Coordinates of C-alpha atoms in Angstrom, one line a residue:
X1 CA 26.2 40.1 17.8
X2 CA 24.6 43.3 16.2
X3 CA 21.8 44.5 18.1
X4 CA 18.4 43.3 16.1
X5 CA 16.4 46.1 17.0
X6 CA 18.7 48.2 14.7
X7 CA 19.4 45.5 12.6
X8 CA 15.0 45.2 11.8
X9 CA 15.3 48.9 11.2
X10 CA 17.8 49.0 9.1
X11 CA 16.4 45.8 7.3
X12 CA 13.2 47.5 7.0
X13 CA 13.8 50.6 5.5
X14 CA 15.3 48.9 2.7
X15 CA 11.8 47.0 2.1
X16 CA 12.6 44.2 3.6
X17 CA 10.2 41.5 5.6
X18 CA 10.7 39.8 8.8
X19 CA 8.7 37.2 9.8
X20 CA 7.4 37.0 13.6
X21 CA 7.3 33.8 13.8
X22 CA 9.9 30.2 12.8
X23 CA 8.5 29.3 9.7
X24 CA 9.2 25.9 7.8
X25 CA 12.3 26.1 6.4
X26 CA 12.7 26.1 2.5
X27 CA 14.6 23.1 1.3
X28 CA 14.4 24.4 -2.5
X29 CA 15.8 27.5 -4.7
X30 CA 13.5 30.3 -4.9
X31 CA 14.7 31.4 -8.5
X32 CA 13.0 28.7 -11.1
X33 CA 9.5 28.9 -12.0
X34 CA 7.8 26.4 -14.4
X35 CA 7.8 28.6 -17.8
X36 CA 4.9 30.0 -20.1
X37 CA 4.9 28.8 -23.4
X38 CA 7.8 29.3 -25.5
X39 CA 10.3 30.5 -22.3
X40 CA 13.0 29.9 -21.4
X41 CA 13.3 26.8 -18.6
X42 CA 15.8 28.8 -16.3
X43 CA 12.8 31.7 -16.3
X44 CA 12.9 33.1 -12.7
X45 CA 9.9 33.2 -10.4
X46 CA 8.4 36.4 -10.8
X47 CA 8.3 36.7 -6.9
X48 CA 12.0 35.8 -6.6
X49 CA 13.0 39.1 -5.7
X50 CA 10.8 39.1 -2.9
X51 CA 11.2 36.0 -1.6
X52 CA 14.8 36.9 -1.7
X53 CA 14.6 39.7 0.9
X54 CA 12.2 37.8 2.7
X55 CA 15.0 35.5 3.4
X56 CA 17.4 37.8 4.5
X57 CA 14.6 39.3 6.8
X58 CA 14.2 35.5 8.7
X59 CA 18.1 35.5 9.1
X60 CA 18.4 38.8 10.6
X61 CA 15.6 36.8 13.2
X62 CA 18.1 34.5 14.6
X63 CA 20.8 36.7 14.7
X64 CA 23.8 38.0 12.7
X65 CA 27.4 38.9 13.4
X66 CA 28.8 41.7 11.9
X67 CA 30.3 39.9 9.0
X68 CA 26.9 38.2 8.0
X69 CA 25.4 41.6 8.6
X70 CA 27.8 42.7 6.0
X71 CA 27.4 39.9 3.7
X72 CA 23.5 40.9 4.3
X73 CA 23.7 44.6 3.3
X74 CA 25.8 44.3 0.7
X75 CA 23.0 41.5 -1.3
X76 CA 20.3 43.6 -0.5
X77 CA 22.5 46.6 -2.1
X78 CA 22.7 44.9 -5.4
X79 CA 18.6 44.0 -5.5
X80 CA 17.8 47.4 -4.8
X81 CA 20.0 48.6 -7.5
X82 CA 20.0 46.3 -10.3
X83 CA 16.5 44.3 -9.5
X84 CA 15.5 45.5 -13.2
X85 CA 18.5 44.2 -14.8
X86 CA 18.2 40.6 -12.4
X87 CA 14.0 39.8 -13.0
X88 CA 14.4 41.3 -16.6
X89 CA 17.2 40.7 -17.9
X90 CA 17.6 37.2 -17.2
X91 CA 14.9 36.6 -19.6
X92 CA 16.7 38.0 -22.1
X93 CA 15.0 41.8 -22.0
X94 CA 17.8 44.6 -22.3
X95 CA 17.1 46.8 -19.3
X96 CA 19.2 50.0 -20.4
X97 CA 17.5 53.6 -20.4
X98 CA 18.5 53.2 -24.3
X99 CA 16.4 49.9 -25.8
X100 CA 13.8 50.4 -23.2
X101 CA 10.4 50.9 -24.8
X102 CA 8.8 53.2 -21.8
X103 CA 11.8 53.5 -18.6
X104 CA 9.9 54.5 -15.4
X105 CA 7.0 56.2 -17.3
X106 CA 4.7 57.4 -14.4
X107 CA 1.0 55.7 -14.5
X108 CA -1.9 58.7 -13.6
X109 CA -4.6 58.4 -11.7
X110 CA -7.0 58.6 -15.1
X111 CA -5.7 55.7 -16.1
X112 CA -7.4 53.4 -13.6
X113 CA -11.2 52.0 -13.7
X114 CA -13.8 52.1 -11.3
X115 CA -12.5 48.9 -9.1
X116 CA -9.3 51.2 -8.3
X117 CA -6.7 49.0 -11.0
X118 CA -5.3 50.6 -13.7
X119 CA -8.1 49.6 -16.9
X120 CA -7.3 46.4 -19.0
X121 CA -6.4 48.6 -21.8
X122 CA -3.7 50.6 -20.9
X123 CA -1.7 47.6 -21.1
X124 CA -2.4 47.2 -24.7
X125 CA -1.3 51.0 -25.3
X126 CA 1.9 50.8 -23.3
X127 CA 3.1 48.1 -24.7
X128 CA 2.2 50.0 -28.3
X129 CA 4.0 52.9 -27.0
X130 CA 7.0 51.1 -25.9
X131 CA 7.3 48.8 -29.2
X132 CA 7.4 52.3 -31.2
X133 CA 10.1 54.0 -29.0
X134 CA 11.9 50.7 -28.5
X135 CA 12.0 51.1 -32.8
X136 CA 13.0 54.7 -32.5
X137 CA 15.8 54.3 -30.2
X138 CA 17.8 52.2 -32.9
X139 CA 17.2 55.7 -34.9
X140 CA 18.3 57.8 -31.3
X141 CA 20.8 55.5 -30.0
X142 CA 21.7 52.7 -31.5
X143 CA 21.9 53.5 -35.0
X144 CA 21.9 57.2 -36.2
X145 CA 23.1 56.8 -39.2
X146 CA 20.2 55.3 -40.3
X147 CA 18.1 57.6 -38.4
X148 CA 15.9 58.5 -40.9
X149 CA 14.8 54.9 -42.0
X150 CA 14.4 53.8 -38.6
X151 CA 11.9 56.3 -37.6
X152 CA 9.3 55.7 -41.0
X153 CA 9.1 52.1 -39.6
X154 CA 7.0 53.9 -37.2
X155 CA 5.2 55.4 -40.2
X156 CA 3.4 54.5 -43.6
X157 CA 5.9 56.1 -46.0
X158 CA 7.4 53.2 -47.0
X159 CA 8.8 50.0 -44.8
X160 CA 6.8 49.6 -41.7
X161 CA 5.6 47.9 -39.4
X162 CA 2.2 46.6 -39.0
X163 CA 0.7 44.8 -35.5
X164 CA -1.0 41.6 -36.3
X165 CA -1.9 40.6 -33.1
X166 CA -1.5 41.0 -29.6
X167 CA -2.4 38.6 -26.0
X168 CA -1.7 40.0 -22.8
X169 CA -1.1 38.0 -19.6
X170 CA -2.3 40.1 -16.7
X171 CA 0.0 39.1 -13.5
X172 CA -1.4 41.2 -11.0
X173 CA -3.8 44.9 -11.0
X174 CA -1.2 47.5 -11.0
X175 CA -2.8 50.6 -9.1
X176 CA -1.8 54.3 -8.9
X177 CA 0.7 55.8 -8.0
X178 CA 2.8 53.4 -9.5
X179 CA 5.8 53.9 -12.4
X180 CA 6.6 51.2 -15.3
X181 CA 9.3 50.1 -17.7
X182 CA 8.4 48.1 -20.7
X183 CA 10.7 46.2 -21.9
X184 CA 10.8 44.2 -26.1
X185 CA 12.8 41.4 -27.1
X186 CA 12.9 39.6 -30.1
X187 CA 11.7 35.9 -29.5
X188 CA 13.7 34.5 -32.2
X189 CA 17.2 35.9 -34.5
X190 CA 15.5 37.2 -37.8
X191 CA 17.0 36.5 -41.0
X192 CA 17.1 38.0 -44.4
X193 CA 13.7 35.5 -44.9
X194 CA 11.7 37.4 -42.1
X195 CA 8.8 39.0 -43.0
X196 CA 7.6 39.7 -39.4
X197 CA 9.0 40.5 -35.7
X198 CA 8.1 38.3 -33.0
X199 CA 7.9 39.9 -29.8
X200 CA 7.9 38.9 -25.7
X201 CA 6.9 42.4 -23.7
X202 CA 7.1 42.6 -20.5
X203 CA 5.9 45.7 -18.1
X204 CA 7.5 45.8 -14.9
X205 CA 5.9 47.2 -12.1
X206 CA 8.4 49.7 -9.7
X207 CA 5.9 49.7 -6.5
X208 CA 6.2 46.3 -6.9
X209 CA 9.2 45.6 -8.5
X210 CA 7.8 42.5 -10.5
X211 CA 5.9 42.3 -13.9
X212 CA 2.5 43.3 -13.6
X213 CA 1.8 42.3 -17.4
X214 CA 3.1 40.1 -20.4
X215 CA 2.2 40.4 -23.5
X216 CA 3.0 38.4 -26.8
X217 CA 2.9 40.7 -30.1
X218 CA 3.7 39.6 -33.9
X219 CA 4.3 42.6 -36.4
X220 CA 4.0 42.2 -40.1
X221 CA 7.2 44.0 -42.1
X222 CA 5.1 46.0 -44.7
X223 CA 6.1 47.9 -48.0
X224 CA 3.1 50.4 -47.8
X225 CA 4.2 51.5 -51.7
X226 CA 4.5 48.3 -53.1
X227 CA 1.2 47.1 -51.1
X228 CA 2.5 43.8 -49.9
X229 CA 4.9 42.3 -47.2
X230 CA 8.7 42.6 -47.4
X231 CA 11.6 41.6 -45.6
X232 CA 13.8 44.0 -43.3
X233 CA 16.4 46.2 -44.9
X234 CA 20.1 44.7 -44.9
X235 CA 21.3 47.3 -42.1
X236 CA 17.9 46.5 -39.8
X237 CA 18.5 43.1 -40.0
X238 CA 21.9 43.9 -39.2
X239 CA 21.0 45.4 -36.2
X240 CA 18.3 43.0 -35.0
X241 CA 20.8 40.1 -34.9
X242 CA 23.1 42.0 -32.8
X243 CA 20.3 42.6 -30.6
X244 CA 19.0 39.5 -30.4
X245 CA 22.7 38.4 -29.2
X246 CA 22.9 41.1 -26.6
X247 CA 19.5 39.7 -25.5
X248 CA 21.4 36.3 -25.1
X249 CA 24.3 37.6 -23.2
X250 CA 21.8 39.6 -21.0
X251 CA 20.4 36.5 -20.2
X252 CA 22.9 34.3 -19.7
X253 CA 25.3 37.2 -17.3
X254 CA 22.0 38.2 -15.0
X255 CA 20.9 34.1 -14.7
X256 CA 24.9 33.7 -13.1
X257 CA 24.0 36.6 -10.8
X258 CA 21.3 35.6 -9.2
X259 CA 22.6 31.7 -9.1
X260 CA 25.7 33.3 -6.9
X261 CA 23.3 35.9 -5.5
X262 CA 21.5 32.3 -4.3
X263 CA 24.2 30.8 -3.0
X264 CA 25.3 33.9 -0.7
X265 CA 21.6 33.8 0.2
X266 CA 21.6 30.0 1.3
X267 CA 25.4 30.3 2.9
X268 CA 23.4 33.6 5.3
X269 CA 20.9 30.2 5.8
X270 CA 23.0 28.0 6.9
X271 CA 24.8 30.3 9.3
X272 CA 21.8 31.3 11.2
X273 CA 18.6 30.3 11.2
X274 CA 19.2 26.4 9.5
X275 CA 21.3 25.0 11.6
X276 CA 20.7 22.3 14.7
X277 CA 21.2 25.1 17.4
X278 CA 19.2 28.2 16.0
X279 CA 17.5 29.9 18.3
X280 CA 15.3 32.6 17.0
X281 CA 15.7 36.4 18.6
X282 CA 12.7 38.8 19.2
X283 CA 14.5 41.3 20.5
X284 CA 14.1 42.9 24.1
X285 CA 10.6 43.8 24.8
X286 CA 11.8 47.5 25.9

């Protein structure tokens, strides 16, 4: 066996928690919540990544040989490196530095109200600020030969976009310091018919590493000469199919991560702590 004292330092410098005591043991996956409206049924509990590590912690309780201290470090390595690409993307929400609307943007102290939390409606304006850059990286990244066009979507010149509405669904009261991604993704594949966007938006938290906000936004395509709605040029539309496929694949690779992810998680379970014999280990009071 490892010794657990450095095993719990090791553990928690990586963020993870170790219970003091046995707790009940969990008979169920951690990784399905009950959806919102209009998500998807595989959505992943919003506290899954947490959980997760809090998992590992109660293993490392009961003791660990080197191989499942291996097995350990080597799970926690891939949720402290791709935990934006796992609670994101297997919504459907492209994670890249590329299509991200804001990528750790750094929240300032200004921005919060009196109680301490960062004011309702900075919410509102960085999820506006993301939709219009996650619009102007098609023009930086994605499509550049188009540039041009792209970028007066964000304008009145000609074909834009106009914001009919917006909800927001405040998870928790993100405080400062803190850093954010927002994240867009079309809710359904436009066709050559569409005269608006729908969008999910999701604002992920870093300190927390969990969305502190979701928001729900539907924007009108608008020919500001003509006065009057439109559909999307041939080469946007183009575009937003592709992404709205990428989104799919997104979701569908990240959902078969964290279903293996689980299973490594439940095999460390099984090894240690649920089994007839387990015997939890404090350590040596010294």
């Amino acid at each position: 066996m490892i010794p657990q004292r450095a095993l719990r330092r090791a553990f928690q410098a990586v963020g993870v928690s170790i219970p003091v005591r046995r707790l009940t043991p969990p008979r169920q996956s951690y990784s399905v919540r009950a959806p919102a409206h209009g998500e998807s049924k595989t959505a992943v509990s919003p506290r899954w990544l947490s959980d997760t590590k809090t998992r590992i912690g109660k293993c490392i309780t009961f003791g660990m040989s080197a191989p499942q201290v291996d097995e350990a470090g080597q799970i926690l390595r891939t949720l402290g490196r791709e935990w934006r690409e796992l609670v994101a993307g297997s919504e459907g929400f492209l994670t890249d530095e590329t299509r991200a609307g804001l990528h750790r943007h750094q929240i300032v102290w200004g921005e919060q109200d009196s109680m301490g939390h960062v004011n309702n409606v900075m919410y509102v304006r960085y999820a506006e600020s993301g939709r219009c850059n996650w619009i102007l990286n098609y023009s930086d990244h994605v499509d550049p030969a188009h540039k041009r066009a792209w970028r007066e979507l964000v304008t009145s010149r000609g074909i834009g976009l106009i914001l009919k509405s917006i909800t927001v669904d405040y998870k928790f009261p993100m405080t400062w310091p803190d850093r954010i991604s927002v994240y867009h993704k079309l809710r359904a594949r436009p066709d050559e018919t569409s005269e608006s966007l729908v969008l999910d938006v999701l604002i992920m938290s870093e300190r927390r590493q969990r969305p502190a906000a979701r928001c729900f936004e539907d924007v009108v395509v608008y020919d500001y000469r003509a006065g009057k709605k439109s559909t999307l040029e041939p080469f946007m539309l183009e575009q937003l199919k592709k992404t709205f496929d990428l989104q799919e694949a997104a979701k569908k690779e990240n959902l078969a991560k964290i279903q293996d992810l689980e299973q490594r998680v439940r095999r460390l379970e099984t090894q240690t702590w649920d089994r007839p014999d387990a015997k939890e280990d404090f350590g040596s009071a010294v």
